[in-house]
PDB file of C-alpha atoms in Angstrom:
ATOM      1  CA  UNK A   1      -0.048   0.277  -0.255  1.00 92.00           C
ATOM      2  CA  UNK A   2       1.671   3.347  -1.096  1.00 93.00           C
ATOM      3  CA  UNK A   3       1.617   5.982   1.722  1.00 97.00           C
ATOM      4  CA  UNK A   4       2.721   8.730   2.437  1.00 98.00           C
ATOM      5  CA  UNK A   5       3.015  10.569   6.529  1.00 98.00           C
ATOM      6  CA  UNK A   6       4.255  13.892   7.177  1.00 98.00           C
ATOM      7  CA  UNK A   7       4.651  15.122  11.081  1.00 98.00           C
ATOM      8  CA  UNK A   8       7.010  18.437  12.354  1.00 98.00           C
ATOM      9  CA  UNK A   9       4.279  20.151  12.462  1.00 98.00           C
ATOM     10  CA  UNK A  10       3.744  22.863  15.313  1.00 98.00           C
ATOM     11  CA  UNK A  11       2.931  26.488  16.978  1.00 98.00           C
ATOM     12  CA  UNK A  12       5.937  29.102  15.958  1.00 98.00           C
ATOM     13  CA  UNK A  13       6.628  32.921  15.942  1.00 98.00           C
ATOM     14  CA  UNK A  14       5.956  34.938  13.515  1.00 98.00           C
ATOM     15  CA  UNK A  15       9.893  35.182  11.887  1.00 98.00           C
ATOM     16  CA  UNK A  16      10.947  31.188  13.161  1.00 98.00           C
ATOM     17  CA  UNK A  17      11.680  28.647  11.163  1.00 98.00           C
ATOM     18  CA  UNK A  18      10.274  24.763  10.268  1.00 98.00           C
ATOM     19  CA  UNK A  19      10.657  22.026   9.467  1.00 98.00           C
ATOM     20  CA  UNK A  20       8.255  19.141   7.361  1.00 98.00           C
ATOM     21  CA  UNK A  21       9.390  15.695   6.752  1.00 98.00           C
ATOM     22  CA  UNK A  22       7.126  13.200   4.467  1.00 98.00           C
ATOM     23  CA  UNK A  23       7.760  10.011   4.984  1.00 98.00           C
ATOM     24  CA  UNK A  24       6.528   7.613   2.249  1.00 97.00           C
ATOM     25  CA  UNK A  25       6.727   3.504   1.794  1.00 97.00           C
ATOM     26  CA  UNK A  26       5.165   0.995  -0.506  1.00 95.00           C
ATOM     27  CA  UNK A  27       6.478   2.825  -3.762  1.00 92.00           C
ATOM     28  CA  UNK A  28      10.081   3.511  -5.010  1.00 92.00           C
ATOM     29  CA  UNK A  29      10.903   7.102  -3.301  1.00 94.00           C
ATOM     30  CA  UNK A  30      13.720   8.399  -6.133  1.00 93.00           C
ATOM     31  CA  UNK A  31      11.459   7.419  -9.221  1.00 94.00           C
ATOM     32  CA  UNK A  32       8.991   9.625  -7.865  1.00 95.00           C
ATOM     33  CA  UNK A  33       7.899  13.668  -7.721  1.00 95.00           C
ATOM     34  CA  UNK A  34       7.100  14.991  -4.624  1.00 97.00           C
ATOM     35  CA  UNK A  35       4.223  17.831  -4.136  1.00 97.00           C
ATOM     36  CA  UNK A  36       3.264  20.137  -1.189  1.00 98.00           C
ATOM     37  CA  UNK A  37       0.352  22.108  -1.021  1.00 98.00           C
ATOM     38  CA  UNK A  38      -1.318  23.414   1.738  1.00 98.00           C
ATOM     39  CA  UNK A  39      -4.682  25.067   3.537  1.00 98.00           C
ATOM     40  CA  UNK A  40      -5.860  27.683   5.963  1.00 98.00           C
ATOM     41  CA  UNK A  41      -8.390  27.075   7.993  1.00 98.00           C
ATOM     42  CA  UNK A  42     -11.345  27.539   5.630  1.00 97.00           C
ATOM     43  CA  UNK A  43      -9.788  27.658   2.632  1.00 98.00           C
ATOM     44  CA  UNK A  44      -8.963  26.433  -0.619  1.00 98.00           C
ATOM     45  CA  UNK A  45      -6.407  24.133  -1.633  1.00 98.00           C
ATOM     46  CA  UNK A  46      -2.476  25.455  -2.682  1.00 98.00           C
ATOM     47  CA  UNK A  47       0.299  24.458  -4.454  1.00 98.00           C
ATOM     48  CA  UNK A  48       3.930  24.900  -2.189  1.00 98.00           C
ATOM     49  CA  UNK A  49       5.887  23.204  -4.179  1.00 98.00           C
ATOM     50  CA  UNK A  50       8.122  19.960  -5.782  1.00 97.00           C
ATOM     51  CA  UNK A  51      10.892  18.146  -5.655  1.00 97.00           C
ATOM     52  CA  UNK A  52      11.359  16.327  -8.559  1.00 95.00           C
ATOM     53  CA  UNK A  53      12.532  12.798  -9.402  1.00 94.00           C
ATOM     54  CA  UNK A  54      17.018  11.596  -8.857  1.00 91.00           C
ATOM     55  CA  UNK A  55      16.553  11.136 -12.773  1.00 92.00           C
ATOM     56  CA  UNK A  56      15.548  14.722 -13.236  1.00 93.00           C
ATOM     57  CA  UNK A  57      18.208  15.875 -10.223  1.00 93.00           C
ATOM     58  CA  UNK A  58      16.105  16.329  -8.045  1.00 94.00           C
ATOM     59  CA  UNK A  59      15.307  20.144  -9.258  1.00 97.00           C
ATOM     60  CA  UNK A  60      12.708  22.505  -7.849  1.00 98.00           C
ATOM     61  CA  UNK A  61      10.021  24.515  -8.228  1.00 98.00           C
ATOM     62  CA  UNK A  62       8.138  26.410  -5.906  1.00 98.00           C
ATOM     63  CA  UNK A  63       5.087  29.651  -5.746  1.00 98.00           C
ATOM     64  CA  UNK A  64       5.705  32.828  -5.359  1.00 98.00           C
ATOM     65  CA  UNK A  65       3.770  32.703  -1.711  1.00 98.00           C
ATOM     66  CA  UNK A  66       7.221  30.328  -0.515  1.00 98.00           C
ATOM     67  CA  UNK A  67       9.700  31.644  -2.719  1.00 98.00           C
ATOM     68  CA  UNK A  68      13.046  32.431  -0.913  1.00 97.00           C
ATOM     69  CA  UNK A  69      11.338  31.253   2.192  1.00 98.00           C
ATOM     70  CA  UNK A  70      11.541  27.712   2.512  1.00 98.00           C
ATOM     71  CA  UNK A  71      13.378  24.556   0.257  1.00 98.00           C
ATOM     72  CA  UNK A  72      12.259  21.527  -0.751  1.00 98.00           C
ATOM     73  CA  UNK A  73      15.015  18.853  -0.418  1.00 97.00           C
ATOM     74  CA  UNK A  74      15.246  14.963   0.056  1.00 97.00           C
ATOM     75  CA  UNK A  75      16.440  12.091   1.502  1.00 96.00           C
ATOM     76  CA  UNK A  76      15.350   9.014  -1.649  1.00 94.00           C
ATOM     77  CA  UNK A  77      18.059   6.450   1.520  1.00 95.00           C
ATOM     78  CA  UNK A  78      15.279   7.619   4.224  1.00 97.00           C
ATOM     79  CA  UNK A  79      12.348   7.802   1.996  1.00 97.00           C
ATOM     80  CA  UNK A  80      11.893  11.212   2.820  1.00 97.00           C
ATOM     81  CA  UNK A  81      11.149  15.087   1.611  1.00 97.00           C
ATOM     82  CA  UNK A  82      11.635  17.941   3.357  1.00 98.00           C
ATOM     83  CA  UNK A  83      10.412  21.256   3.899  1.00 98.00           C
ATOM     84  CA  UNK A  84      12.391  23.739   5.286  1.00 98.00           C
ATOM     85  CA  UNK A  85      10.468  26.507   6.203  1.00 98.00           C
ATOM     86  CA  UNK A  86      12.193  29.640   7.168  1.00 98.00           C
ATOM     87  CA  UNK A  87      10.671  33.197   8.124  1.00 98.00           C
ATOM     88  CA  UNK A  88       7.293  32.255   9.061  1.00 98.00           C
ATOM     89  CA  UNK A  89       4.763  35.119   8.767  1.00 98.00           C
ATOM     90  CA  UNK A  90       0.952  34.171  10.536  1.00 98.00           C
ATOM     91  CA  UNK A  91      -0.405  34.154   6.572  1.00 98.00           C
ATOM     92  CA  UNK A  92       1.272  30.767   6.519  1.00 98.00           C
ATOM     93  CA  UNK A  93      -1.306  29.097   9.052  1.00 98.00           C
ATOM     94  CA  UNK A  94      -2.002  25.709   7.676  1.00 98.00           C
ATOM     95  CA  UNK A  95      -2.460  21.659   7.093  1.00 98.00           C
ATOM     96  CA  UNK A  96       0.350  20.987   5.653  1.00 98.00           C
ATOM     97  CA  UNK A  97       0.024  17.748   3.017  1.00 98.00           C
ATOM     98  CA  UNK A  98       2.736  16.311   0.240  1.00 98.00           C
ATOM     99  CA  UNK A  99       0.889  14.228  -1.910  1.00 98.00           C
ATOM    100  CA  UNK A 100       2.239  12.049  -4.457  1.00 96.00           C
ATOM    101  CA  UNK A 101       3.290  13.356  -7.799  1.00 92.00           C
ATOM    102  CA  UNK A 102       4.900  12.407 -11.135  1.00 90.00           C
ATOM    103  CA  UNK A 103       7.369   9.494 -11.916  1.00 89.00           C
ATOM    104  CA  UNK A 104       9.702   8.124 -13.958  1.00 83.00           C
ATOM    105  CA  UNK A 105      10.152  10.258 -17.074  1.00 79.00           C
ATOM    106  CA  UNK A 106       7.093  13.265 -16.268  1.00 81.00           C
ATOM    107  CA  UNK A 107       4.215   9.741 -16.305  1.00 85.00           C
ATOM    108  CA  UNK A 108       1.600  12.009 -14.204  1.00 88.00           C
ATOM    109  CA  UNK A 109      -1.440   9.284 -14.412  1.00 90.00           C
ATOM    110  CA  UNK A 110      -1.114   9.092 -10.537  1.00 92.00           C
ATOM    111  CA  UNK A 111       0.367  12.431 -10.438  1.00 92.00           C
ATOM    112  CA  UNK A 112      -1.470  13.431  -6.221  1.00 97.00           C
ATOM    113  CA  UNK A 113      -3.474  10.532  -6.401  1.00 96.00           C
ATOM    114  CA  UNK A 114      -1.658  10.653  -2.985  1.00 97.00           C
ATOM    115  CA  UNK A 115      -1.685  11.976  -0.177  1.00 98.00           C
ATOM    116  CA  UNK A 116      -0.485  12.476   3.627  1.00 98.00           C
ATOM    117  CA  UNK A 117      -2.258  12.817   6.517  1.00 98.00           C
ATOM    118  CA  UNK A 118      -1.808  16.367   6.936  1.00 98.00           C
ATOM    119  CA  UNK A 119       0.430  17.778   9.147  1.00 98.00           C
ATOM    120  CA  UNK A 120      -0.207  21.874  10.917  1.00 98.00           C
ATOM    121  CA  UNK A 121       1.504  24.711  11.130  1.00 98.00           C
ATOM    122  CA  UNK A 122      -0.087  27.586  12.737  1.00 98.00           C
ATOM    123  CA  UNK A 123       2.244  30.586  13.276  1.00 98.00           C
ATOM    124  CA  UNK A 124       1.302  32.793  16.094  1.00 98.00           C
ATOM    125  CA  UNK A 125       2.920  34.876  18.931  1.00 97.00           C
TER     126      UNK A 125
ATOM    127  CA  UNK B   1       0.806  32.901 -13.431  1.00 97.00           C
ATOM    128  CA  UNK B   2      -2.548  30.496 -14.553  1.00 98.00           C
ATOM    129  CA  UNK B   3      -5.499  31.258 -12.377  1.00 98.00           C
ATOM    130  CA  UNK B   4      -8.089  28.529 -13.045  1.00 98.00           C
ATOM    131  CA  UNK B   5     -12.063  30.176 -12.181  1.00 98.00           C
ATOM    132  CA  UNK B   6     -14.212  27.381 -10.779  1.00 98.00           C
ATOM    133  CA  UNK B   7     -17.770  27.742 -10.770  1.00 98.00           C
ATOM    134  CA  UNK B   8     -19.750  27.820  -9.411  1.00 98.00           C
ATOM    135  CA  UNK B   9     -18.270  28.940  -6.185  1.00 98.00           C
ATOM    136  CA  UNK B  10     -21.699  27.329  -3.945  1.00 98.00           C
ATOM    137  CA  UNK B  11     -24.394  25.395  -5.107  1.00 97.00           C
ATOM    138  CA  UNK B  12     -27.138  23.472  -3.390  1.00 97.00           C
ATOM    139  CA  UNK B  13     -28.459  20.033  -5.277  1.00 97.00           C
ATOM    140  CA  UNK B  14     -31.108  17.458  -4.228  1.00 96.00           C
ATOM    141  CA  UNK B  15     -30.871  13.646  -4.442  1.00 96.00           C
ATOM    142  CA  UNK B  16     -31.125  12.421  -8.353  1.00 97.00           C
ATOM    143  CA  UNK B  17     -29.558  16.097  -9.688  1.00 97.00           C
ATOM    144  CA  UNK B  18     -27.257  16.444 -12.369  1.00 98.00           C
ATOM    145  CA  UNK B  19     -24.685  18.601 -11.344  1.00 98.00           C
ATOM    146  CA  UNK B  20     -21.865  20.286 -12.853  1.00 98.00           C
ATOM    147  CA  UNK B  21     -19.469  22.122 -11.922  1.00 98.00           C
ATOM    148  CA  UNK B  22     -16.577  24.469 -14.651  1.00 98.00           C
ATOM    149  CA  UNK B  23     -13.511  25.231 -14.058  1.00 98.00           C
ATOM    150  CA  UNK B  24     -11.564  27.708 -17.028  1.00 98.00           C
ATOM    151  CA  UNK B  25      -8.118  28.366 -16.702  1.00 98.00           C
ATOM    152  CA  UNK B  26      -6.555  31.600 -17.890  1.00 98.00           C
ATOM    153  CA  UNK B  27      -4.307  30.106 -20.488  1.00 98.00           C
ATOM    154  CA  UNK B  28      -4.318  26.839 -22.274  1.00 98.00           C
ATOM    155  CA  UNK B  29      -3.350  23.345 -19.603  1.00 97.00           C
ATOM    156  CA  UNK B  30      -3.332  21.018 -22.628  1.00 97.00           C
ATOM    157  CA  UNK B  31      -4.980  17.884 -20.164  1.00 96.00           C
ATOM    158  CA  UNK B  32      -2.999  18.868 -17.482  1.00 97.00           C
ATOM    159  CA  UNK B  33      -6.537  18.906 -15.255  1.00 97.00           C
ATOM    160  CA  UNK B  34      -7.507  17.180 -11.991  1.00 98.00           C
ATOM    161  CA  UNK B  35     -10.631  17.202 -10.175  1.00 98.00           C
ATOM    162  CA  UNK B  36     -10.813  16.910  -6.610  1.00 98.00           C
ATOM    163  CA  UNK B  37     -12.961  16.164  -3.723  1.00 98.00           C
ATOM    164  CA  UNK B  38     -12.386  16.767  -0.076  1.00 98.00           C
ATOM    165  CA  UNK B  39     -15.239  16.201   2.566  1.00 98.00           C
ATOM    166  CA  UNK B  40     -14.638  18.466   6.044  1.00 97.00           C
ATOM    167  CA  UNK B  41     -11.670  18.044   8.188  1.00 96.00           C
ATOM    168  CA  UNK B  42     -10.433  14.725   5.510  1.00 98.00           C
ATOM    169  CA  UNK B  43      -7.236  14.160   2.466  1.00 98.00           C
ATOM    170  CA  UNK B  44      -8.435  15.516  -0.739  1.00 98.00           C
ATOM    171  CA  UNK B  45      -9.663  12.213  -3.024  1.00 98.00           C
ATOM    172  CA  UNK B  46      -8.685  12.810  -6.816  1.00 98.00           C
ATOM    173  CA  UNK B  47     -11.486  12.087  -9.312  1.00 98.00           C
ATOM    174  CA  UNK B  48     -10.113  12.149 -12.562  1.00 98.00           C
ATOM    175  CA  UNK B  49      -7.318  12.585 -14.266  1.00 97.00           C
ATOM    176  CA  UNK B  50      -6.236  14.018 -17.719  1.00 97.00           C
ATOM    177  CA  UNK B  51      -8.578  15.931 -17.832  1.00 97.00           C
ATOM    178  CA  UNK B  52     -10.996  13.251 -18.431  1.00 98.00           C
ATOM    179  CA  UNK B  53      -9.857   9.867 -16.838  1.00 97.00           C
ATOM    180  CA  UNK B  54     -12.161   8.378 -13.889  1.00 98.00           C
ATOM    181  CA  UNK B  55      -9.411   7.132 -10.676  1.00 97.00           C
ATOM    182  CA  UNK B  56      -9.959   3.640 -10.324  1.00 96.00           C
ATOM    183  CA  UNK B  57     -12.615   2.850  -7.837  1.00 97.00           C
ATOM    184  CA  UNK B  58     -14.154   6.177  -8.265  1.00 98.00           C
ATOM    185  CA  UNK B  59     -18.266   5.797  -9.215  1.00 98.00           C
ATOM    186  CA  UNK B  60     -19.168   5.705 -12.769  1.00 98.00           C
ATOM    187  CA  UNK B  61     -21.697   9.268 -12.002  1.00 98.00           C
ATOM    188  CA  UNK B  62     -18.483  11.360 -12.280  1.00 98.00           C
ATOM    189  CA  UNK B  63     -17.061  12.395 -14.668  1.00 98.00           C
ATOM    190  CA  UNK B  64     -14.480  14.658 -16.035  1.00 98.00           C
ATOM    191  CA  UNK B  65     -14.792  16.541 -19.960  1.00 98.00           C
ATOM    192  CA  UNK B  66     -12.759  19.356 -21.617  1.00 98.00           C
ATOM    193  CA  UNK B  67      -9.545  20.246 -23.046  1.00 98.00           C
ATOM    194  CA  UNK B  68      -7.232  23.734 -23.044  1.00 98.00           C
ATOM    195  CA  UNK B  69      -9.315  26.502 -21.099  1.00 98.00           C
ATOM    196  CA  UNK B  70     -12.782  24.940 -20.288  1.00 98.00           C
ATOM    197  CA  UNK B  71     -13.106  21.837 -17.834  1.00 98.00           C
ATOM    198  CA  UNK B  72     -16.329  20.414 -16.310  1.00 98.00           C
ATOM    199  CA  UNK B  73     -16.912  17.758 -13.598  1.00 98.00           C
ATOM    200  CA  UNK B  74     -19.821  16.108 -13.810  1.00 98.00           C
ATOM    201  CA  UNK B  75     -22.075  13.812 -11.357  1.00 98.00           C
ATOM    202  CA  UNK B  76     -24.889  12.089 -13.263  1.00 97.00           C
ATOM    203  CA  UNK B  77     -26.654  11.463 -10.489  1.00 97.00           C
ATOM    204  CA  UNK B  78     -25.888  13.168  -6.604  1.00 97.00           C
ATOM    205  CA  UNK B  79     -25.734  10.747  -4.358  1.00 96.00           C
ATOM    206  CA  UNK B  80     -25.591  11.463  -0.615  1.00 95.00           C
ATOM    207  CA  UNK B  81     -22.101  10.796  -0.118  1.00 96.00           C
ATOM    208  CA  UNK B  82     -21.472  13.261  -2.684  1.00 97.00           C
ATOM    209  CA  UNK B  83     -22.183  16.449  -0.656  1.00 94.00           C
ATOM    210  CA  UNK B  84     -18.090  18.342  -0.276  1.00 98.00           C
ATOM    211  CA  UNK B  85     -16.250  20.296  -2.046  1.00 98.00           C
ATOM    212  CA  UNK B  86     -14.540  19.333  -4.956  1.00 98.00           C
ATOM    213  CA  UNK B  87     -11.860  21.733  -6.772  1.00 98.00           C
ATOM    214  CA  UNK B  88      -9.445  21.549 -10.086  1.00 98.00           C
ATOM    215  CA  UNK B  89      -6.061  21.168 -10.240  1.00 98.00           C
ATOM    216  CA  UNK B  90      -3.905  23.062 -13.732  1.00 98.00           C
ATOM    217  CA  UNK B  91      -0.314  20.848 -13.389  1.00 97.00           C
ATOM    218  CA  UNK B  92       0.439  22.407 -16.906  1.00 97.00           C
ATOM    219  CA  UNK B  93       2.919  24.904 -15.910  1.00 97.00           C
ATOM    220  CA  UNK B  94       5.117  26.576 -12.941  1.00 97.00           C
ATOM    221  CA  UNK B  95       2.981  27.700 -10.067  1.00 98.00           C
ATOM    222  CA  UNK B  96       0.692  24.991 -10.784  1.00 98.00           C
ATOM    223  CA  UNK B  97      -3.014  26.689  -9.748  1.00 98.00           C
ATOM    224  CA  UNK B  98      -6.374  25.211  -7.736  1.00 98.00           C
ATOM    225  CA  UNK B  99      -9.283  26.085  -8.608  1.00 98.00           C
ATOM    226  CA  UNK B 100     -10.833  28.197  -5.120  1.00 98.00           C
ATOM    227  CA  UNK B 101     -13.360  25.006  -4.642  1.00 98.00           C
ATOM    228  CA  UNK B 102     -17.598  24.678  -5.385  1.00 98.00           C
ATOM    229  CA  UNK B 103     -18.453  24.018  -2.302  1.00 98.00           C
ATOM    230  CA  UNK B 104     -21.663  21.474  -3.260  1.00 98.00           C
ATOM    231  CA  UNK B 105     -24.892  21.330  -0.313  1.00 96.00           C
ATOM    232  CA  UNK B 106     -28.005  19.480   0.036  1.00 89.00           C
ATOM    233  CA  UNK B 107     -31.122  20.949  -0.570  1.00 89.00           C
TER     234      UNK B 107
END
């Protein structure tokens, strides 16, 4: 069974930092892109960023709202993806999900079919 | 950036009704469109990918159509478990973008 599990959320003060993790099982992790999506309380879904797979040199993409403040990295030996968030703002308060993205050289048949349960980040003083 | 305009933002319907939700992209996205269903407190669930391909395990009353800039999600006969919020997502061009959501409520 394919599973993604996020962790690392919590309460942080404005200007602080947090590192979220996404642990995968049931897939060949290095073969997959992984995306981060967030949802502020009572609001819609917002795409945050993406890590491409090993075949695409683990390159990353970011939404404008987090670019320069967030960094996506991964450790394929641990089947894990990370979202390092710095200079956090109250607007970053949200549930953060990781989701399976493309696979291989760019197949999107399975993109966004598997999501983790989410981890809550609260930015407040 | 590509804007995804979803309509309506909310609607009420009855069990058995046929419902159509529309997503319009501000520029062409071919068929790089996904539809999701989300119930309160739950994780989004993929219903349709590649604009018109039904996710395995999703009832056949759900269907998607469109290409380019205009897309629709149709529920042919609403069931009680279908009352939820629906989102579209374009993954053609970075940054990816979601529609604002359509909240489907019971009439």
